[in-house]
Amino acid sequence: SERATRDAARNDVAADVAMLAVRREVASAWLARHYARRQSQAIVAQIEEARLQQSTTAALYGAGRASQADVLATQAMAIELANRATEAALAGDRAKFALARFVGATEADRPLASPPDVLSLPEAATRLTDVDRQPDVQLARAQESVLAADADVARAARLPDWSAELTYGIRRADFGNMVSLMVRVDLPWSPGTRQDREYAAKLKERDAARAQREDLSRMREAEVRQTLAEWDAARAQAARVRDELLPLAAQRIEAALAAYRGGTGMLAAVLEARRAELDARLALIGFEQSAARAWAWLATL
């Protein structure tokens, strides 16, 4: 009875582990689709500017104020942006298909709501590093408890069982009634090669489960601390790009455009500045997505 109760408790914890695994997969797919959409939006904005730049350069070339190299450079820029847009769209489709696995194709096509605040921890760091609260570790502890119950059952089998039977017999008139008492006692045969070995084997299985649970606890604590460090690093990198690199990229575009309009700069410098600004925006999205992946893992512990 005790063994069955512990086995039922283990199954309950296993259900919690499976539920959190599904939540983690859903969160990862949702965030992947969200950041793929942001990448597509950033690239589309650059494509619109590239088309305007391409038409302007073509008009200047027809008026003799731009070179053929400038025209070819704007065309190459447009092709590069189209390829980036295709890659971003593919990433969005992959994320949508992954999300549809859990919520269905119809729900996966719906517009996304606002994302969570992935730049703030879902819980206090002290609670996140308390690995004994995590269902994975609780499942390992439940498995250890079940094996301990198996060892108790095997230990009980080492001791002779006994039973008593009381009978009252009503017989024919020429015989008197009879009362009998029978006692049965098991006689374990060769316990050293049977019951003792089984009990020792169960004890070894219990000890192995305990060692695995301790190893899992250390491993999960290391994973939590590593993920916390990754989340903090990605958040710091995103802040640098947003607060420092993007303003510099915008200033570089303005300077390159001013020089080009004044006749002292080349169109290639303008295109390179725009490419650098797009790379900075995509880098910002990438760092925020890295922080979001770490956040989703921490939020589903």
Short mmCIF file of C-alpha atoms in Angstrom, two decimals:
data_model
loop_
_atom_site.label_atom_id
_atom_site.label_comp_id
_atom_site.label_asym_id
_atom_site.label_seq_id
_atom_site.Cartn_x
_atom_site.Cartn_y
_atom_site.Cartn_z
CA SER A 1 0.00 0.00 0.00
CA GLU A 2 2.79 2.43 0.86
CA ARG A 3 4.62 1.57 -2.34
CA ALA A 4 1.49 2.18 -4.43
CA THR A 5 0.89 5.53 -2.71
CA ARG A 6 4.42 6.65 -3.47
CA ASP A 7 4.11 5.48 -7.07
CA ALA A 8 0.94 7.57 -7.48
CA ALA A 9 2.73 10.61 -6.05
CA ARG A 10 5.57 10.06 -8.53
CA ASN A 11 3.09 10.00 -11.43
CA ASP A 12 1.61 13.30 -10.25
CA VAL A 13 5.04 14.91 -10.25
CA ALA A 14 5.78 13.42 -13.68
CA ALA A 15 2.61 15.12 -14.98
CA ASP A 16 3.87 18.46 -13.61
CA VAL A 17 7.22 17.93 -15.35
CA ALA A 18 5.47 17.24 -18.67
CA MET A 19 3.22 20.28 -18.26
CA LEU A 20 6.17 22.60 -17.65
CA ALA A 21 8.01 21.13 -20.64
CA VAL A 22 5.04 21.96 -22.88
CA ARG A 23 4.81 25.47 -21.43
CA ARG A 24 8.51 25.97 -22.12
CA GLU A 25 8.16 24.83 -25.74
CA VAL A 26 5.12 27.07 -26.29
CA ALA A 27 6.92 30.08 -24.81
CA SER A 28 9.99 29.47 -26.97
CA ALA A 29 7.91 29.16 -30.15
CA TRP A 30 5.84 32.25 -29.28
CA LEU A 31 8.93 34.36 -28.61
CA ALA A 32 10.65 33.08 -31.78
CA ARG A 33 7.67 34.18 -33.85
CA HIS A 34 7.55 37.56 -32.10
CA TYR A 35 11.22 38.35 -32.76
CA ALA A 36 11.06 37.03 -36.33
CA ARG A 37 8.25 39.50 -36.93
CA ARG A 38 10.36 42.32 -35.48
CA GLN A 39 13.24 41.36 -37.75
CA SER A 40 10.92 41.40 -40.77
CA GLN A 41 9.61 44.83 -39.81
CA ALA A 42 13.11 46.24 -39.48
CA ILE A 43 14.15 44.83 -42.85
CA VAL A 44 10.96 46.02 -44.59
CA ALA A 45 11.65 49.56 -43.39
CA GLN A 46 15.12 49.35 -44.91
CA ILE A 47 13.70 47.95 -48.14
CA GLU A 48 11.41 50.95 -48.51
CA GLU A 49 14.35 53.32 -48.08
CA ALA A 50 16.46 51.24 -50.49
CA ARG A 51 13.77 51.44 -53.16
CA LEU A 52 13.58 55.20 -52.74
CA GLN A 53 17.38 55.41 -52.92
CA GLN A 54 17.38 53.20 -56.02
CA SER A 55 14.82 55.32 -57.88
CA THR A 56 16.59 58.52 -56.88
CA THR A 57 19.95 57.19 -58.05
CA ALA A 58 18.45 56.07 -61.35
CA ALA A 59 17.04 59.57 -61.92
CA LEU A 60 20.38 61.18 -61.05
CA TYR A 61 22.14 58.77 -63.39
CA GLY A 62 19.78 59.79 -66.20
CA ALA A 63 20.59 63.43 -65.45
CA GLY A 64 24.30 62.69 -65.48
CA ARG A 65 24.77 63.39 -61.79
CA ALA A 66 25.41 59.79 -60.67
CA SER A 67 27.63 57.04 -61.94
CA GLN A 68 26.72 53.59 -63.13
CA ALA A 69 28.54 52.19 -60.10
CA ASP A 70 26.07 54.02 -57.87
CA VAL A 71 23.14 52.47 -59.73
CA LEU A 72 24.64 48.98 -59.43
CA ALA A 73 25.36 49.53 -55.72
CA THR A 74 21.73 50.40 -54.97
CA GLN A 75 20.55 47.37 -56.94
CA ALA A 76 22.91 45.09 -55.00
CA MET A 77 21.67 46.60 -51.74
CA ALA A 78 18.06 45.88 -52.71
CA ILE A 79 18.90 42.25 -53.53
CA GLU A 80 20.71 41.80 -50.23
CA LEU A 81 17.76 43.21 -48.31
CA ALA A 82 15.35 40.94 -50.21
CA ASN A 83 17.41 37.91 -49.18
CA ARG A 84 17.40 39.06 -45.56
CA ALA A 85 13.63 39.53 -45.72
CA THR A 86 13.25 35.98 -47.04
CA GLU A 87 15.35 34.60 -44.17
CA ALA A 88 13.30 36.51 -41.61
CA ALA A 89 10.05 35.27 -43.18
CA LEU A 90 11.35 31.70 -43.08
CA ALA A 91 12.22 32.08 -39.39
CA GLY A 92 8.72 33.39 -38.76
CA ASP A 93 7.13 30.45 -40.60
CA ARG A 94 9.22 27.94 -38.64
CA ALA A 95 8.20 29.55 -35.36
CA LYS A 96 4.53 29.58 -36.43
CA PHE A 97 4.63 25.90 -37.35
CA ALA A 98 6.26 25.08 -34.01
CA LEU A 99 3.59 27.06 -32.19
CA ALA A 100 0.82 25.36 -34.19
CA ARG A 101 1.96 22.00 -32.84
CA PHE A 102 0.74 23.04 -29.39
CA VAL A 103 -2.12 25.50 -30.02
CA GLY A 104 -3.36 24.50 -33.47
CA ALA A 105 -2.90 26.12 -36.88
CA THR A 106 -5.82 28.53 -36.45
CA GLU A 107 -4.60 29.88 -33.13
CA ALA A 108 -1.01 30.09 -34.38
CA ASP A 109 -2.13 32.43 -37.19
CA ARG A 110 -3.73 34.91 -34.82
CA PRO A 111 -1.96 38.24 -34.16
CA LEU A 112 0.40 38.14 -31.22
CA ALA A 113 -0.30 40.05 -28.05
CA SER A 114 2.26 42.23 -26.32
CA PRO A 115 5.32 40.28 -25.18
CA PRO A 116 6.19 39.81 -21.51
CA ASP A 117 8.86 41.93 -19.86
CA VAL A 118 11.81 39.67 -20.60
CA LEU A 119 14.27 42.24 -19.21
CA SER A 120 13.05 41.60 -15.66
CA LEU A 121 13.42 38.28 -13.86
CA PRO A 122 10.20 36.26 -13.56
CA GLU A 123 11.02 35.51 -9.92
CA ALA A 124 13.64 36.44 -7.36
CA ALA A 125 17.05 34.93 -8.05
CA THR A 126 17.02 33.14 -4.68
CA ARG A 127 13.83 31.30 -5.62
CA LEU A 128 15.15 30.44 -9.07
CA THR A 129 18.27 28.86 -7.60
CA ASP A 130 16.22 26.84 -5.08
CA VAL A 131 16.38 23.72 -7.23
CA ASP A 132 14.62 21.52 -4.66
CA ARG A 133 11.36 23.26 -5.69
CA GLN A 134 11.77 22.23 -9.33
CA PRO A 135 9.55 19.35 -10.49
CA ASP A 136 12.49 17.59 -12.18
CA VAL A 137 14.27 17.28 -8.86
CA GLN A 138 11.03 16.42 -7.09
CA LEU A 139 10.47 13.64 -9.63
CA ALA A 140 13.92 12.23 -8.89
CA ARG A 141 13.13 12.37 -5.16
CA ALA A 142 9.80 10.61 -5.77
CA GLN A 143 11.60 7.89 -7.73
CA GLU A 144 14.00 7.47 -4.83
CA SER A 145 11.03 7.16 -2.46
CA VAL A 146 9.43 4.45 -4.61
CA LEU A 147 12.66 2.45 -4.68
CA ALA A 148 12.96 2.85 -0.91
CA ALA A 149 9.48 1.31 -0.59
CA ASP A 150 10.58 -1.54 -2.87
CA ALA A 151 13.52 -2.12 -0.53
CA ASP A 152 11.15 -2.24 2.45
CA VAL A 153 9.03 -4.84 0.65
CA ALA A 154 12.12 -6.91 -0.12
CA ARG A 155 13.24 -6.63 3.51
CA ALA A 156 9.85 -7.87 4.69
CA ALA A 157 10.24 -10.90 2.42
CA ARG A 158 13.37 -11.89 4.38
CA LEU A 159 11.27 -12.52 7.51
CA PRO A 160 9.08 -15.65 7.74
CA ASP A 161 5.39 -14.87 7.38
CA TRP A 162 2.84 -16.65 9.53
CA SER A 163 -0.88 -17.24 9.62
CA ALA A 164 -3.39 -18.90 12.01
CA GLU A 165 -6.63 -20.70 11.16
CA LEU A 166 -9.34 -21.62 13.68
CA THR A 167 -11.97 -24.17 12.63
CA TYR A 168 -15.07 -25.48 14.39
CA GLY A 169 -16.51 -28.62 12.85
CA ILE A 170 -20.08 -29.87 13.49
CA ARG A 171 -20.02 -33.59 12.78
CA ARG A 172 -22.45 -36.52 12.79
CA ALA A 173 -24.09 -37.67 15.98
CA ASP A 174 -21.73 -40.60 16.40
CA PHE A 175 -18.79 -38.19 16.36
CA GLY A 176 -18.23 -35.27 18.62
CA ASN A 177 -17.80 -31.77 17.34
CA MET A 178 -14.21 -30.69 16.73
CA VAL A 179 -12.25 -27.51 17.21
CA SER A 180 -8.89 -27.22 15.45
CA LEU A 181 -6.21 -24.56 15.40
CA MET A 182 -3.63 -24.53 12.59
CA VAL A 183 -0.58 -22.27 12.46
CA ARG A 184 1.50 -21.86 9.30
CA VAL A 185 5.04 -20.49 9.25
CA ASP A 186 7.03 -19.96 6.03
CA LEU A 187 10.39 -21.63 5.87
CA PRO A 188 12.70 -19.39 3.73
CA TRP A 189 14.94 -21.71 1.80
CA SER A 190 18.50 -20.52 1.23
CA PRO A 191 17.89 -16.83 2.15
CA GLY A 192 21.51 -15.96 1.38
CA THR A 193 20.99 -16.71 -2.30
CA ARG A 194 17.37 -15.51 -2.59
CA GLN A 195 15.80 -13.05 -0.15
CA ASP A 196 19.04 -11.46 1.03
CA ARG A 197 20.27 -10.90 -2.51
CA GLU A 198 16.97 -9.36 -3.61
CA TYR A 199 16.97 -7.04 -0.61
CA ALA A 200 20.59 -6.02 -1.29
CA ALA A 201 19.76 -5.35 -4.95
CA LYS A 202 16.84 -3.09 -3.98
CA LEU A 203 19.07 -1.20 -1.58
CA LYS A 204 21.58 -0.63 -4.38
CA GLU A 205 18.82 0.66 -6.67
CA ARG A 206 17.68 3.04 -3.94
CA ASP A 207 21.23 4.28 -3.38
CA ALA A 208 21.72 4.76 -7.13
CA ALA A 209 18.51 6.81 -7.33
CA ARG A 210 19.70 8.95 -4.44
CA ALA A 211 23.04 9.58 -6.15
CA GLN A 212 21.27 10.46 -9.41
CA ARG A 213 18.99 12.87 -7.58
CA GLU A 214 21.96 14.60 -5.94
CA ASP A 215 23.74 14.83 -9.29
CA LEU A 216 20.59 16.24 -10.91
CA SER A 217 20.29 18.86 -8.18
CA ARG A 218 23.85 20.05 -8.75
CA MET A 219 23.40 20.01 -12.52
CA ARG A 220 20.16 22.00 -12.38
CA GLU A 221 21.66 24.55 -10.02
CA ALA A 222 24.56 25.04 -12.44
CA GLU A 223 22.11 25.36 -15.35
CA VAL A 224 20.06 27.97 -13.50
CA ARG A 225 23.11 30.04 -12.63
CA GLN A 226 24.46 29.78 -16.19
CA THR A 227 21.09 30.82 -17.62
CA LEU A 228 20.92 33.74 -15.21
CA ALA A 229 24.37 34.83 -16.37
CA GLU A 230 23.35 34.48 -20.04
CA TRP A 231 20.18 36.48 -19.44
CA ASP A 232 22.10 39.25 -17.67
CA ALA A 233 24.78 39.39 -20.40
CA ALA A 234 22.22 39.51 -23.23
CA ARG A 235 20.30 42.23 -21.42
CA ALA A 236 23.49 44.30 -20.99
CA GLN A 237 24.43 43.84 -24.66
CA ALA A 238 20.95 44.87 -25.79
CA ALA A 239 21.16 48.01 -23.64
CA ARG A 240 24.52 48.98 -25.21
CA VAL A 241 23.22 48.52 -28.73
CA ARG A 242 19.99 50.39 -28.02
CA ASP A 243 21.53 53.29 -26.06
CA GLU A 244 24.94 53.64 -27.73
CA LEU A 245 25.32 51.83 -31.04
CA LEU A 246 22.01 52.75 -32.67
CA PRO A 247 22.44 56.52 -32.05
CA LEU A 248 25.95 56.28 -33.51
CA ALA A 249 24.62 54.45 -36.56
CA ALA A 250 21.97 57.14 -37.09
CA GLN A 251 24.61 59.86 -36.84
CA ARG A 252 26.79 58.00 -39.32
CA ILE A 253 23.92 57.91 -41.83
CA GLU A 254 23.31 61.62 -41.42
CA ALA A 255 27.00 62.41 -41.89
CA ALA A 256 27.25 60.18 -44.98
CA LEU A 257 24.12 61.72 -46.50
CA ALA A 258 25.34 65.25 -45.83
CA ALA A 259 28.67 64.50 -47.47
CA TYR A 260 26.98 62.85 -50.47
CA ARG A 261 24.57 65.75 -50.96
CA GLY A 262 27.46 68.20 -50.68
CA GLY A 263 29.39 66.37 -53.36
CA THR A 264 32.23 65.34 -51.03
CA GLY A 265 31.05 61.82 -50.25
CA MET A 266 30.27 58.63 -52.12
CA LEU A 267 26.97 56.81 -52.37
CA ALA A 268 28.75 53.66 -51.24
CA ALA A 269 29.38 55.31 -47.87
CA VAL A 270 25.67 56.05 -47.50
CA LEU A 271 24.71 52.47 -48.36
CA GLU A 272 27.32 51.11 -45.98
CA ALA A 273 26.01 53.34 -43.20
CA ARG A 274 22.47 52.11 -43.81
CA ARG A 275 23.70 48.51 -43.81
CA ALA A 276 25.49 49.11 -40.50
CA GLU A 277 22.34 50.66 -39.02
CA LEU A 278 20.28 47.62 -40.08
CA ASP A 279 22.91 45.28 -38.63
CA ALA A 280 22.70 47.18 -35.34
CA ARG A 281 18.90 46.88 -35.26
CA LEU A 282 19.06 43.18 -36.01
CA ALA A 283 21.76 42.76 -33.37
CA LEU A 284 19.49 44.46 -30.84
CA ILE A 285 16.67 42.09 -31.72
CA GLY A 286 19.06 39.14 -31.48
CA PHE A 287 20.29 40.11 -28.01
CA GLU A 288 16.75 40.68 -26.81
CA GLN A 289 15.75 37.31 -28.23
CA SER A 290 18.64 35.64 -26.39
CA ALA A 291 17.49 37.29 -23.17
CA ALA A 292 13.92 36.16 -23.94
CA ARG A 293 14.98 32.52 -24.43
CA ALA A 294 16.76 32.56 -21.08
CA TRP A 295 13.77 34.29 -19.48
CA ALA A 296 11.35 31.67 -20.84
CA TRP A 297 13.49 28.86 -19.46
CA LEU A 298 13.70 30.52 -16.05
CA ALA A 299 9.97 31.27 -16.05
CA THR A 300 9.07 27.59 -16.54
CA LEU A 301 11.23 26.03 -13.86
#
